[in-house]
mmCIF file of C-alpha atoms in Angstrom:
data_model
loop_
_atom_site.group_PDB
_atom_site.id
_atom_site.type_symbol
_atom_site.label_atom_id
_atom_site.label_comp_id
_atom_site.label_asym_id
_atom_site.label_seq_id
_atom_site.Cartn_x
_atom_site.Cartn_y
_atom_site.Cartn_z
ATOM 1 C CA UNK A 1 0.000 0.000 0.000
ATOM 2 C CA UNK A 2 1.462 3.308 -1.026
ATOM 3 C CA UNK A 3 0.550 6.467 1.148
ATOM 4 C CA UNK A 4 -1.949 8.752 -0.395
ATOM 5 C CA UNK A 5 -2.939 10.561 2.490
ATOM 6 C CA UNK A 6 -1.039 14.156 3.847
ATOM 7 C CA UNK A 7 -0.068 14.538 7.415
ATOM 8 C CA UNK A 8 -3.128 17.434 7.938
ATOM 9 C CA UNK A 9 -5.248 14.769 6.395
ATOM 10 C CA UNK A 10 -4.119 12.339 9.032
ATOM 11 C CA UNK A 11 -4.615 14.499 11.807
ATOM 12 C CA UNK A 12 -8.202 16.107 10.474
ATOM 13 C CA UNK A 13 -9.177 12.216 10.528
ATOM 14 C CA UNK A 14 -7.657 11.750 13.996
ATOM 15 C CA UNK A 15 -9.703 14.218 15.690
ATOM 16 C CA UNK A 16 -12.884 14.160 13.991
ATOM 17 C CA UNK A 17 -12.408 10.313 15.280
ATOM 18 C CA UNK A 18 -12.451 11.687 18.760
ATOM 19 C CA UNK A 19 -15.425 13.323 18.474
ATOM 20 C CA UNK A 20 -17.281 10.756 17.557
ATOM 21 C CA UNK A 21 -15.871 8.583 20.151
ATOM 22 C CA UNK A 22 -16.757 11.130 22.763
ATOM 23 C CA UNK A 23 -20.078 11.599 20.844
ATOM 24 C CA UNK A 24 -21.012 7.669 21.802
ATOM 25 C CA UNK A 25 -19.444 7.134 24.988
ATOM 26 C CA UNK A 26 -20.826 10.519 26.335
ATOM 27 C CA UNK A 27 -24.514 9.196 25.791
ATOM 28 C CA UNK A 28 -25.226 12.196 23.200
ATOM 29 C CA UNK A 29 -26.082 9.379 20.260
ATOM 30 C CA UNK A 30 -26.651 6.059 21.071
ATOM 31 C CA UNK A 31 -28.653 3.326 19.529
ATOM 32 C CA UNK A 32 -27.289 1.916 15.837
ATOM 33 C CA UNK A 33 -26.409 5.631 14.306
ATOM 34 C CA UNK A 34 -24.034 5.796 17.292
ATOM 35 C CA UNK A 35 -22.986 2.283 16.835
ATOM 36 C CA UNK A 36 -22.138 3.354 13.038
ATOM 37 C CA UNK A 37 -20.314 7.009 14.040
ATOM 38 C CA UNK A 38 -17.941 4.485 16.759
ATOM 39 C CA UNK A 39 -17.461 2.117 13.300
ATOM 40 C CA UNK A 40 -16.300 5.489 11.239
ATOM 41 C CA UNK A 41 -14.160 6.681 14.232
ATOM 42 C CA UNK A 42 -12.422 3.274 14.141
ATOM 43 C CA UNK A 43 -11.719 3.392 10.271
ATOM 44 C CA UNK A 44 -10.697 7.384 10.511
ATOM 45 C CA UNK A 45 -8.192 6.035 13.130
ATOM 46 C CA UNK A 46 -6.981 3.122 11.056
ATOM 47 C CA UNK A 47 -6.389 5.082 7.810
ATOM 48 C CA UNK A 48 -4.897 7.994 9.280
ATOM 49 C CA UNK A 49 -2.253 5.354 11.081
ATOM 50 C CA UNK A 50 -1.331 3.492 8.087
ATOM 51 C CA UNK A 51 -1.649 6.977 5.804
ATOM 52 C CA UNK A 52 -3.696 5.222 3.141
ATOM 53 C CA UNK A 53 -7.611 5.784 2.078
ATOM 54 C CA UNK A 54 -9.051 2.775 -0.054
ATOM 55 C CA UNK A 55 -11.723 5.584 -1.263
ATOM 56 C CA UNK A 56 -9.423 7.861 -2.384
ATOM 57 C CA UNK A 57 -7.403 4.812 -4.899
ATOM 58 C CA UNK A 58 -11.322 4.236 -6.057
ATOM 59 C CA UNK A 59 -11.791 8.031 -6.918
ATOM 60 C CA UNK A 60 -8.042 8.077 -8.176
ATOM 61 C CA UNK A 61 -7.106 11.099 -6.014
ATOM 62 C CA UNK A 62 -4.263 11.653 -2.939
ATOM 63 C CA UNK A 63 -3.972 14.473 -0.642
ATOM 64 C CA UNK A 64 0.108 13.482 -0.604
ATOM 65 C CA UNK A 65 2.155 16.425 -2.622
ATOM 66 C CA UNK A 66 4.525 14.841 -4.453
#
């Protein structure tokens, strides 16, 4: 997997991942569209570790200056 994600990318991803993590575990969404925002928070976190975006190869665009 080649990076095609930029560092502000990364970190934009990162901390919109925290709010949705404090959005579910403070009890201000719950039920199945909280369940889904906790799934999204997990896969934010995931890509912005490993620096690549599956969706981004499928729409043939990077955020990575080259």
């Amino acid at each position: 997997m080649k990076r095609n994600m930029s560092n502000l990318d990364r970190i934009i991803r990162v901390i919109v991942a925290a709010l949705f993590a404090y959005l579910y575990f403070g009890g201000i969404v719950t039920g199945g569209f909280g369940i889904a925002l906790l799934v999204i928070a997990v896969v934010f976190v995931l890509t912005s570790i490993v620096g690549f975006c599956p969706l981004y190869v499928l729409f043939k665009t990077s955020t990575l200056k080259k």
